[in-house]
Coordinates of C-alpha atoms and ligand atoms in Angstrom, one line a residue:
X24 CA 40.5 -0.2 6.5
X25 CA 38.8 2.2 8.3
X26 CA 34.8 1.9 8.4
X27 CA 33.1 5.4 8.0
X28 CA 29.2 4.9 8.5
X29 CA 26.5 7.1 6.7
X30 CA 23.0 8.0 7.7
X31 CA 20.4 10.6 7.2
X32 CA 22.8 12.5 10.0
X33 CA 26.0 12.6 8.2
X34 CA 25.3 11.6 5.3
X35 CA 26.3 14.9 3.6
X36 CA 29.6 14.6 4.3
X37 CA 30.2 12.0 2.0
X38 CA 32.5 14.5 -0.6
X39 CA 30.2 12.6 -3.6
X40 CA 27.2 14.2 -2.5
X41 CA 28.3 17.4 -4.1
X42 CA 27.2 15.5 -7.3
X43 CA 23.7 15.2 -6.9
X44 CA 20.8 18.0 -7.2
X45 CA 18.7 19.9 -4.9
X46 CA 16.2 18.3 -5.4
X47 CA 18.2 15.0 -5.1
X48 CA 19.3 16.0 -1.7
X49 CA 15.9 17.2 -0.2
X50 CA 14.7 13.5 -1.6
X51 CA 17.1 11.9 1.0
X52 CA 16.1 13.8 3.9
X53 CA 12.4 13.4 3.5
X54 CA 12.5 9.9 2.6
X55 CA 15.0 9.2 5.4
X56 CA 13.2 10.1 8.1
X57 CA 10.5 7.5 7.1
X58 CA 12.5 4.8 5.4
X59 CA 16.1 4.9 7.2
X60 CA 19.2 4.1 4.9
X61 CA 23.1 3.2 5.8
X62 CA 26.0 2.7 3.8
X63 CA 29.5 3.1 4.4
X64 CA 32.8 4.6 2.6
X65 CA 33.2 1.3 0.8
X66 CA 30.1 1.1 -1.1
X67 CA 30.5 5.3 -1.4
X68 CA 34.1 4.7 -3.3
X69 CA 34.1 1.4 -4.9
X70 CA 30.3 0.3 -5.4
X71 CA 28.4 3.2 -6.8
X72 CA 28.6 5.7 -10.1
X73 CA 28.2 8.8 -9.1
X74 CA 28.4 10.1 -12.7
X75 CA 25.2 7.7 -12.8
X76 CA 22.6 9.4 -10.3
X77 CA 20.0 8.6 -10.0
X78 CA 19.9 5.3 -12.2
X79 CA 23.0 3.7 -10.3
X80 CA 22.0 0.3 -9.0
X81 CA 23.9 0.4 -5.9
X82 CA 22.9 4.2 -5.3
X83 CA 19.0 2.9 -5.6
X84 CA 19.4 0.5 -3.4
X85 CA 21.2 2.6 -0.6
X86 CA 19.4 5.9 -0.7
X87 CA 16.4 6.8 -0.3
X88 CA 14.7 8.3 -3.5
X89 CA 11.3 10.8 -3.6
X90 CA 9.5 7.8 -5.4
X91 CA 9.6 5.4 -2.4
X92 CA 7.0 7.2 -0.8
X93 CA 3.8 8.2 -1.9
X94 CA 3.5 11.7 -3.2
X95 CA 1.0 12.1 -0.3
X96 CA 3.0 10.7 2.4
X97 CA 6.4 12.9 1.0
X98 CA 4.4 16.1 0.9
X99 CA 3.1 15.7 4.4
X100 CA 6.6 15.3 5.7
X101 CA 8.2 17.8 3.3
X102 CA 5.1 20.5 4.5
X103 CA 5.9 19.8 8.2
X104 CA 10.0 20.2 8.0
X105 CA 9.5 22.9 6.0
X106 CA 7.1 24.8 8.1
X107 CA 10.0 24.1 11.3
X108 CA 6.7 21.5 12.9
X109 CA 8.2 20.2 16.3
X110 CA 9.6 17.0 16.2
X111 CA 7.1 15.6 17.8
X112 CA 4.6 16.3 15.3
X113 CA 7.0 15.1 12.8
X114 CA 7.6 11.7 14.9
X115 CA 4.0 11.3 14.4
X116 CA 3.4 11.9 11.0
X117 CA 6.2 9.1 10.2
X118 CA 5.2 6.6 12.6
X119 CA 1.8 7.0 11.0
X120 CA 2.8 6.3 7.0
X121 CA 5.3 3.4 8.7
X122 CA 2.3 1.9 9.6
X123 CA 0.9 1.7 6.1
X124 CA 4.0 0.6 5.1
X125 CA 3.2 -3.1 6.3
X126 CA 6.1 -3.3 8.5
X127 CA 5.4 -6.8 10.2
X128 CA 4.5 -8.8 6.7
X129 CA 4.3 -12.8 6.6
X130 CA 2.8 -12.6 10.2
X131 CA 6.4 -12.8 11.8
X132 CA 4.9 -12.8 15.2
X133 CA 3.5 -16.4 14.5
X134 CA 6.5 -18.4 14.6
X135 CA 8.1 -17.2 17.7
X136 CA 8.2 -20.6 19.6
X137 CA 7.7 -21.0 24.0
X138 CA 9.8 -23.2 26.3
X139 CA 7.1 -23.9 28.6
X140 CA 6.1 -20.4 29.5
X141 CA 8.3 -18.7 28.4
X142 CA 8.2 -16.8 25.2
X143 CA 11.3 -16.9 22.9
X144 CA 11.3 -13.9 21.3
X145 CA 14.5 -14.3 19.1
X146 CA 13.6 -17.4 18.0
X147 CA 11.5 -18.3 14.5
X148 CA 10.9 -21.3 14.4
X149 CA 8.3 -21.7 11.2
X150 CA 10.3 -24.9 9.0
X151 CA 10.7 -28.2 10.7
X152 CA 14.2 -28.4 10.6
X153 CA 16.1 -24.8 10.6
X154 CA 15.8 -22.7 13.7
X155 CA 16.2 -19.0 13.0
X156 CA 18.1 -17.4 15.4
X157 CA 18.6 -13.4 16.7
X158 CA 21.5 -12.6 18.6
X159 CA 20.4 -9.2 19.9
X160 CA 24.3 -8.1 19.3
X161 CA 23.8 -8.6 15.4
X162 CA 20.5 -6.9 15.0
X163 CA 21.7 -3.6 12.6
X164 CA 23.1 -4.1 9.0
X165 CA 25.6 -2.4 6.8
X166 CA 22.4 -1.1 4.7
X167 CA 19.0 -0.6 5.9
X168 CA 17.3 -1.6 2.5
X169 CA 13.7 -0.3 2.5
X170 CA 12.7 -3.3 0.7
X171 CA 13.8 -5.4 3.5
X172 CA 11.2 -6.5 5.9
X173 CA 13.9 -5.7 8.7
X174 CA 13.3 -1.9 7.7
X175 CA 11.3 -1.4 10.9
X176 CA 13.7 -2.5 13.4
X177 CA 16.1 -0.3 12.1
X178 CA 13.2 2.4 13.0
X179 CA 13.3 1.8 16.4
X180 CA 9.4 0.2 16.0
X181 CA 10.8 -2.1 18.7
X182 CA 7.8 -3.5 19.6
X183 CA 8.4 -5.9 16.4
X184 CA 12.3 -6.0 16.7
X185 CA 13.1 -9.6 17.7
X186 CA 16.4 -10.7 19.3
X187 CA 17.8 -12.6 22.2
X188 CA 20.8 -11.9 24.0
X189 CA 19.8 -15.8 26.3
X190 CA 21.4 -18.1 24.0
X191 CA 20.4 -21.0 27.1
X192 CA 17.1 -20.3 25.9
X193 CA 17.9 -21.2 22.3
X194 CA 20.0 -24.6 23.4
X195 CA 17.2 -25.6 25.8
X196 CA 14.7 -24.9 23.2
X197 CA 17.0 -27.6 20.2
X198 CA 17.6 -30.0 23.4
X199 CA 13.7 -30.5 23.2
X200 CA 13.9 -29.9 18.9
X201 CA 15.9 -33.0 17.8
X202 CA 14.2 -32.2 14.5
X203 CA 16.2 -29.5 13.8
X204 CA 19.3 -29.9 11.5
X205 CA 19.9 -26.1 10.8
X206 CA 20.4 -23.1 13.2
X207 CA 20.0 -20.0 10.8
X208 CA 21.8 -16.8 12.7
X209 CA 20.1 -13.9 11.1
X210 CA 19.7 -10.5 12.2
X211 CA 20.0 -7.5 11.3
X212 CA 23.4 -9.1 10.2
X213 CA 25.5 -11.7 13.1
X214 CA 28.4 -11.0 10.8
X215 CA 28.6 -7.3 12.7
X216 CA 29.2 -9.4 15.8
X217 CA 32.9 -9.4 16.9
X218 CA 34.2 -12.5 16.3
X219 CA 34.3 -13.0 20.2
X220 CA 30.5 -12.8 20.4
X221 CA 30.0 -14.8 17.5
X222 CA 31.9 -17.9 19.2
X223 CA 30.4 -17.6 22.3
X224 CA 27.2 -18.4 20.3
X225 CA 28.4 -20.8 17.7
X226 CA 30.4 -23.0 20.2
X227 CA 28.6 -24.5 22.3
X228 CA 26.4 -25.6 19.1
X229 CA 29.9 -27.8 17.9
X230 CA 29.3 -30.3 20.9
X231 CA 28.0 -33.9 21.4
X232 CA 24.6 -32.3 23.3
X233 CA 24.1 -31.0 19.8
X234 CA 24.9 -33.9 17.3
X235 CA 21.8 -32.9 15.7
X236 CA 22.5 -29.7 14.8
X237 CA 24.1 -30.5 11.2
X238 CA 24.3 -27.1 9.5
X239 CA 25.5 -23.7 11.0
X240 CA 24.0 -20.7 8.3
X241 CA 25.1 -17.4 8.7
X242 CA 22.9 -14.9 6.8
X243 CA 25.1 -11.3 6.1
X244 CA 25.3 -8.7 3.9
X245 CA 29.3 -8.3 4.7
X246 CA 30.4 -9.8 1.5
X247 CA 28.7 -7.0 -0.1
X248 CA 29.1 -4.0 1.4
X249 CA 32.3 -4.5 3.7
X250 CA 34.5 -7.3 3.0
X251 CA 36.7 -6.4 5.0
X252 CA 34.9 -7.9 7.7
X253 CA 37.4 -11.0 6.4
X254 CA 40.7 -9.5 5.6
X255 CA 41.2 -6.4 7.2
X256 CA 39.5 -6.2 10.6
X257 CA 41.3 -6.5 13.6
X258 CA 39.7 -9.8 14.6
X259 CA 39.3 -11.1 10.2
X260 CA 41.3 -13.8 11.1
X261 CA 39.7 -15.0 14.5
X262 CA 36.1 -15.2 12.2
X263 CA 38.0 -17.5 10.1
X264 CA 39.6 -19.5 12.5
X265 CA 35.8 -19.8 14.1
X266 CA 34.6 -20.8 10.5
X267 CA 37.0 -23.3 10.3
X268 CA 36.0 -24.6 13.4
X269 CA 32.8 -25.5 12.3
X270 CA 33.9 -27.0 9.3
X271 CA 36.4 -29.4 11.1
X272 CA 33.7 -30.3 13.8
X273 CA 32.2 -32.2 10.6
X274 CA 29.3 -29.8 10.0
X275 CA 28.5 -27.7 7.5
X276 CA 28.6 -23.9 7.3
X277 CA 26.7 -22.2 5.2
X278 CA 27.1 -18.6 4.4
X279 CA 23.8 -17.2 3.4
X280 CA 25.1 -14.0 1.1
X281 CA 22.8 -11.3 -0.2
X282 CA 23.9 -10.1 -3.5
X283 CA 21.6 -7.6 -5.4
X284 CA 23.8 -7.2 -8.5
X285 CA 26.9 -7.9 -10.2
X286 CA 28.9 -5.0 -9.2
X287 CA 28.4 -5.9 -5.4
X288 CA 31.0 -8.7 -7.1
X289 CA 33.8 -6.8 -8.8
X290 CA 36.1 -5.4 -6.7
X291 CA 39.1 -7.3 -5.6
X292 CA 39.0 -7.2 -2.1
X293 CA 35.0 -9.2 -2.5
X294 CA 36.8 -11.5 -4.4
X295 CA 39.7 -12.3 -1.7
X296 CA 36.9 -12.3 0.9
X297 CA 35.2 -15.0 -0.7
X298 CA 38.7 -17.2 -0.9
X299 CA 39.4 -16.5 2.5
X300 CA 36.0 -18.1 3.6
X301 CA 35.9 -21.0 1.1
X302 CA 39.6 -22.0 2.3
X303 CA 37.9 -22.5 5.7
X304 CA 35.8 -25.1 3.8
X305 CA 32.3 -22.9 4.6
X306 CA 30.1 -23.2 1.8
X307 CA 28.5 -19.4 0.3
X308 CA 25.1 -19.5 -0.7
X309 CA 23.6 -16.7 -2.8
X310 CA 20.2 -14.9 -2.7
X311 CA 18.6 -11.5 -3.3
X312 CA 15.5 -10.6 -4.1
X313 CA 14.3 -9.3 -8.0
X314 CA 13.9 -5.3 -7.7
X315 CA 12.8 -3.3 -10.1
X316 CA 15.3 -0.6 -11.3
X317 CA 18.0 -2.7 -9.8
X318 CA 17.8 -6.0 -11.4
X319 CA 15.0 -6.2 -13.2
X320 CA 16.9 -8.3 -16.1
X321 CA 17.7 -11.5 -17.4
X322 CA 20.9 -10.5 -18.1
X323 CA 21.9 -9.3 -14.7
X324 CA 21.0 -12.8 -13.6
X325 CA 23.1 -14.2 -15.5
X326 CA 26.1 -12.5 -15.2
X327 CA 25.6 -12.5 -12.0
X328 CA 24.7 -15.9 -11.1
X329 CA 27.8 -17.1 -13.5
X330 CA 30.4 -14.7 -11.8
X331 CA 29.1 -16.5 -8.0
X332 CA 30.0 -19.5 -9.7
X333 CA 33.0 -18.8 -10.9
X334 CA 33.9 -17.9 -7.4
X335 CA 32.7 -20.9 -5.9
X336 CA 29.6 -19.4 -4.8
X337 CA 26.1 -21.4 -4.6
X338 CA 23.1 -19.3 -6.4
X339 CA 20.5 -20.1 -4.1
X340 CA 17.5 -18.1 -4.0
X341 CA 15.6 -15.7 -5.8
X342 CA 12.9 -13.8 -3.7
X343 CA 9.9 -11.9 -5.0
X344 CA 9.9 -8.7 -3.4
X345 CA 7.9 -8.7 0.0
X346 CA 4.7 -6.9 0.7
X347 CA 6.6 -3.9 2.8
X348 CA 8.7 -0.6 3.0
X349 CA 9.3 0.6 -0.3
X350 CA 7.8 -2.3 -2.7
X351 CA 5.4 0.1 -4.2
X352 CA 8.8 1.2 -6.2
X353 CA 10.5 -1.6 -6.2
X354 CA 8.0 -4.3 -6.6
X355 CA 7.0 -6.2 -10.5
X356 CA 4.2 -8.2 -11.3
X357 CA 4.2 -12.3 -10.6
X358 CA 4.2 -12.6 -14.4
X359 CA 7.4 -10.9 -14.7
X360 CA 8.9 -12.1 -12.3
X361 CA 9.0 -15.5 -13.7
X362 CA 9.9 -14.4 -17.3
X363 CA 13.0 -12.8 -15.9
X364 CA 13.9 -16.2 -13.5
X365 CA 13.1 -18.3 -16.6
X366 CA 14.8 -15.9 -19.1
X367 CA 17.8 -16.1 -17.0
X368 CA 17.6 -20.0 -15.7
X369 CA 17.3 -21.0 -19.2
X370 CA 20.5 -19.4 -20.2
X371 CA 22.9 -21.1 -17.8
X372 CA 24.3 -24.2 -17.3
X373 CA 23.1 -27.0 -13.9
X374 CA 25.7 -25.6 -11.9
X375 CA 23.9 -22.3 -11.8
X376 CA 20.7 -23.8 -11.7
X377 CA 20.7 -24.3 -8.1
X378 CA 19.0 -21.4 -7.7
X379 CA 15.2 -21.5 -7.1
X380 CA 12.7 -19.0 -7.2
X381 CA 11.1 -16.5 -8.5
X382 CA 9.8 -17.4 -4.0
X383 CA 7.8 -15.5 -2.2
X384 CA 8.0 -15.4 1.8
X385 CA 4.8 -15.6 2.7
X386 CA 2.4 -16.3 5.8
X387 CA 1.8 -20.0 4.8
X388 CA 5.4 -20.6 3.6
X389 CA 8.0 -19.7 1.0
X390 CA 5.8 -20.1 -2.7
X391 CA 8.0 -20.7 -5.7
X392 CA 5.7 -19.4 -9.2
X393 CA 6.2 -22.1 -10.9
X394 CA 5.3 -20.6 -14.4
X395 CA 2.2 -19.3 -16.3
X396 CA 0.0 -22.3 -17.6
X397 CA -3.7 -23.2 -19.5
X398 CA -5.5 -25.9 -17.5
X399 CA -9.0 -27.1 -19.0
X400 CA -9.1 -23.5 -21.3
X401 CA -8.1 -21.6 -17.7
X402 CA -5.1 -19.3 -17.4
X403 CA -3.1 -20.3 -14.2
X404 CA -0.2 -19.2 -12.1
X405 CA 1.5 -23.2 -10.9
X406 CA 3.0 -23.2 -7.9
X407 CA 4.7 -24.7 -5.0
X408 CA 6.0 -24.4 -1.9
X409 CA 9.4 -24.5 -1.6
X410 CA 8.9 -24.7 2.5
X411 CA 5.9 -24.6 4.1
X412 CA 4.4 -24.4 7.5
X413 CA 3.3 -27.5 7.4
X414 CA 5.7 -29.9 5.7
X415 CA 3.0 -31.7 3.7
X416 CA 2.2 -29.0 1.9
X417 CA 5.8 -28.7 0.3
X418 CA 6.6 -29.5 -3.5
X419 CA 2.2 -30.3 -4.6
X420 CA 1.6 -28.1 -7.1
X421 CA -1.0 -26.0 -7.3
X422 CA -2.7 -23.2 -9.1
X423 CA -4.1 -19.5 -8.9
X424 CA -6.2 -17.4 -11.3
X425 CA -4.2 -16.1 -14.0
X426 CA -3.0 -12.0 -13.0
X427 CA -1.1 -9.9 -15.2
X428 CA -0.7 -7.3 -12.3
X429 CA -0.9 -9.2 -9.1
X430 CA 2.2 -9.0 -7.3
X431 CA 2.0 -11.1 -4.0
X432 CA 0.1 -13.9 -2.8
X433 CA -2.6 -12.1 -0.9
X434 CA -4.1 -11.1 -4.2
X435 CA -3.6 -14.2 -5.9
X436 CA -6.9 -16.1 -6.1
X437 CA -7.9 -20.0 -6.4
X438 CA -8.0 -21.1 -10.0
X439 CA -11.2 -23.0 -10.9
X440 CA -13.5 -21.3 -9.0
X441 CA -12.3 -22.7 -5.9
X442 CA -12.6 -20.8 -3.1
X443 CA -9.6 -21.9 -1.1
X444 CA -6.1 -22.7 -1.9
X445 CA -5.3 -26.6 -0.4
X446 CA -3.3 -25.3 2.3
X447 CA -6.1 -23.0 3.6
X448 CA -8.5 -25.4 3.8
Ligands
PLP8 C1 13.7 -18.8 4.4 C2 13.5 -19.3 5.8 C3 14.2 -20.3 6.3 C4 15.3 -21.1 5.5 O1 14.7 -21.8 4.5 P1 15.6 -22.7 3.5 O2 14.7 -23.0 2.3 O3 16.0 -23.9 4.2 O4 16.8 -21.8 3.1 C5 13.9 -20.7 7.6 N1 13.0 -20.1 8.4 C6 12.3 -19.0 7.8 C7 11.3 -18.4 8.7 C8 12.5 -18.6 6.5 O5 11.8 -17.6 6.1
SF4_9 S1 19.2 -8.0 5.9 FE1 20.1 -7.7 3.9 S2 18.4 -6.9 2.7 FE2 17.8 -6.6 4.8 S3 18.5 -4.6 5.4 FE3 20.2 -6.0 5.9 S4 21.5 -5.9 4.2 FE4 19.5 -5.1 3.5

């Protein structure tokens, strides 16, 4: 299958775009040149309605739309490519509303670990035991969601782009880290590696030097938007083969899959992909995070969650949208958040419960809402860390101010007239 790639350059020659307005059109190229977008002939032919524009999940969550900006922000970039402004000007005007946009959320910076002096700058290091890991060849994605906090490094804002082509860097660094059990490759998305690249990294990890290293997790965005990645590319089988590898060395390997909705799940040649990997004995793990006009649903959940499962996917985690890009549009309060993951949790059986969430990925760790509680006549959020920077903190509960509209921890506030949360203290 051939792989035809679509951005705010070619993006109108994609022959469905004769089905959307003016207006529709205009939207994409003023909101792309802020908040960039990708997709590819797959999600174009099998993935989206077009007789659905512009309420089609998988359309929202590809192309840009004129409500992920501000109406200010829109109509300083509309006024300035209309008046034929030089690109400089232009250049400008973005790079200033990307930086209202929050692009570096959860203080990403923090976590980048030294060896000795040196600075390891595609290495996160934030949970005892899972290293995250950027090979600088996997550092673009088959979408640029502008919900994602990787939105900036698809902007070229490099100076917050991690990666690392030294992959002696990384071993050195888990020779000295016998804690860690899990080496997370993340990107962008590894799984746009060749399979060549990918072993050269992956490898070395399957040796005695790195008993320790238990789990190998892959996070990707291939199962969704190009499958094919496992059963038609020229090197599908070598990724298998590699896969298998790692499950025969006695590890695990965990595929970290984002899924936003059930029709990322439908077509047959997901559904052959996912086969392929599970014969290799890799386990798939499922997250995405809960989007307004996308997901917002119990429903969705459900069906979704239950059609992973009856694949032999593991639900996994639920995310709170972060504080970045487009969550202005995308984003729903705390409180909602938690009726839909309880809505949904409660309607399934344990094997889809291994899901957790609704999580946010926060400076101080991932925070799980718990629920919406009354302690001593006070109206709480519970919650929990699910990881923290600091393992003690992980699984105490603990409680916030009641907040129908909050939607992410930095406006949450200490319940009981406290003025600190524990872990701030
Ligand atoms: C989510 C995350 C992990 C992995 O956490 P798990 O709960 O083990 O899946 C590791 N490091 C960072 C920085 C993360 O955000
Ligand atoms: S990592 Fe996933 S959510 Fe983020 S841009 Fe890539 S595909 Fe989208």
């Amino acid at each position: 299958m051939k792989y035809n790639s679509f951005t705010l350059h070619n993006f109108k020659s994609i022959p469905q775009i004769s089905k959307l307005t003016d207006e529709q059109i205009e939207a994409i190229e003023i909101v792309g040149r802020v908040l960039p977008f990708k997709c590819n002939n797959y999600v174009v032919d099998n993935l989206i309605d077009w007789d659905n524009i512009p309420n089609d999940p998988i359309y929202t969550l590809t192309f840009p739309r004129k409500e992920m900006l501000s109406e200010t922000a829109y109509n300083t970039i509309k006024s300035l490519v209309d008046n034929d402004a030089p690109v400089a000007e232009i250049k400008e005007a973005v790079h200033e509303i990307r930086l209202k946009l929050n692009p570096n959320p959860a203080d990403q910076d923090h976590n980048v670990p030294m060896l000795g002096e040196v600075k390891l700058k595609g290495i996160q290091h934030k949970y005892r035991e899972t290293v995250l890991f950027f090979p600088s060849q996997g550092q673009t994605c088959h979408a640029y969601c502008s919900f994602c906090f990787r939105w900036p490094q698809f902007s070229g804002m490099s100076a917050l782009k991690f990666q690392m082509k030294e992959a002696d860097l990384l071993y050195q660094y888990l020779d000295e880290h016998k804690e860690v059990s899990d080496i997370l490759f993340t990107g962008g998305d590894p799984m746009t590696m060749s399979a060549k690249i990918l072993k050269a990294y992956i490898e070395p990890l399957l040796t005695e030097r790195f008993s320790h290293i238990r789990t190998i997790r892959i996070g990707t965005k291939t199962l969704s938007y190009w499958p094919y990645r496992y059963t038609a590319d020229a090197d599908s089988q070598e990724i298998l083969d590699l896969f298998k590898k790692v499950t025969d060395s006695g590890r695990c390997l965990a595929i970290q899959a984002h899924f936003n909705h059930p029709t990322e799940l439908s077509t047959d040649i997901v559904k052959k992909a996912v086969k392929l990997i599970r014969a290799t004995g890799a386990q798939i793990r499922t997250q995405s995070p809960l989007l307004k006009h996308i997901n917002d649903k119990a429903e969705i959940w459900v069906n979704m969650w239950r059609k992973q499962v009856d694949m032999g996917m593991i639900p996994y985690y639920m995310f709170v949208a972060r504080d970045t890009g487009s969550k202005a549009f995308f984003e729903l309060p705390l409180e909602k958040c938690w009726e839909i993951f309880r809505d949904a949790y409660s309607s399934v059986s344990g094997v889809c419960r291994t899901v957790r969430g609704p999580s946010m990925s926060a400076s101080p760790g991932k925070i799980q809402v718990l629920g919406v509680s009354e302690v001593r006549g006070e109206k709480v959020f519970v919650l929990r860390f699910i990881q923290g920077r600091k393992t003690s903190w992980v699984d105490v509960p603990f409680f916030a101010k009641f907040d129908s509209k909050v939607t992410w921890l930095d406006n949450l506030k200490p319940a009981f007239g406290e003025e600190k949360f524990f872990y701030e203290k």
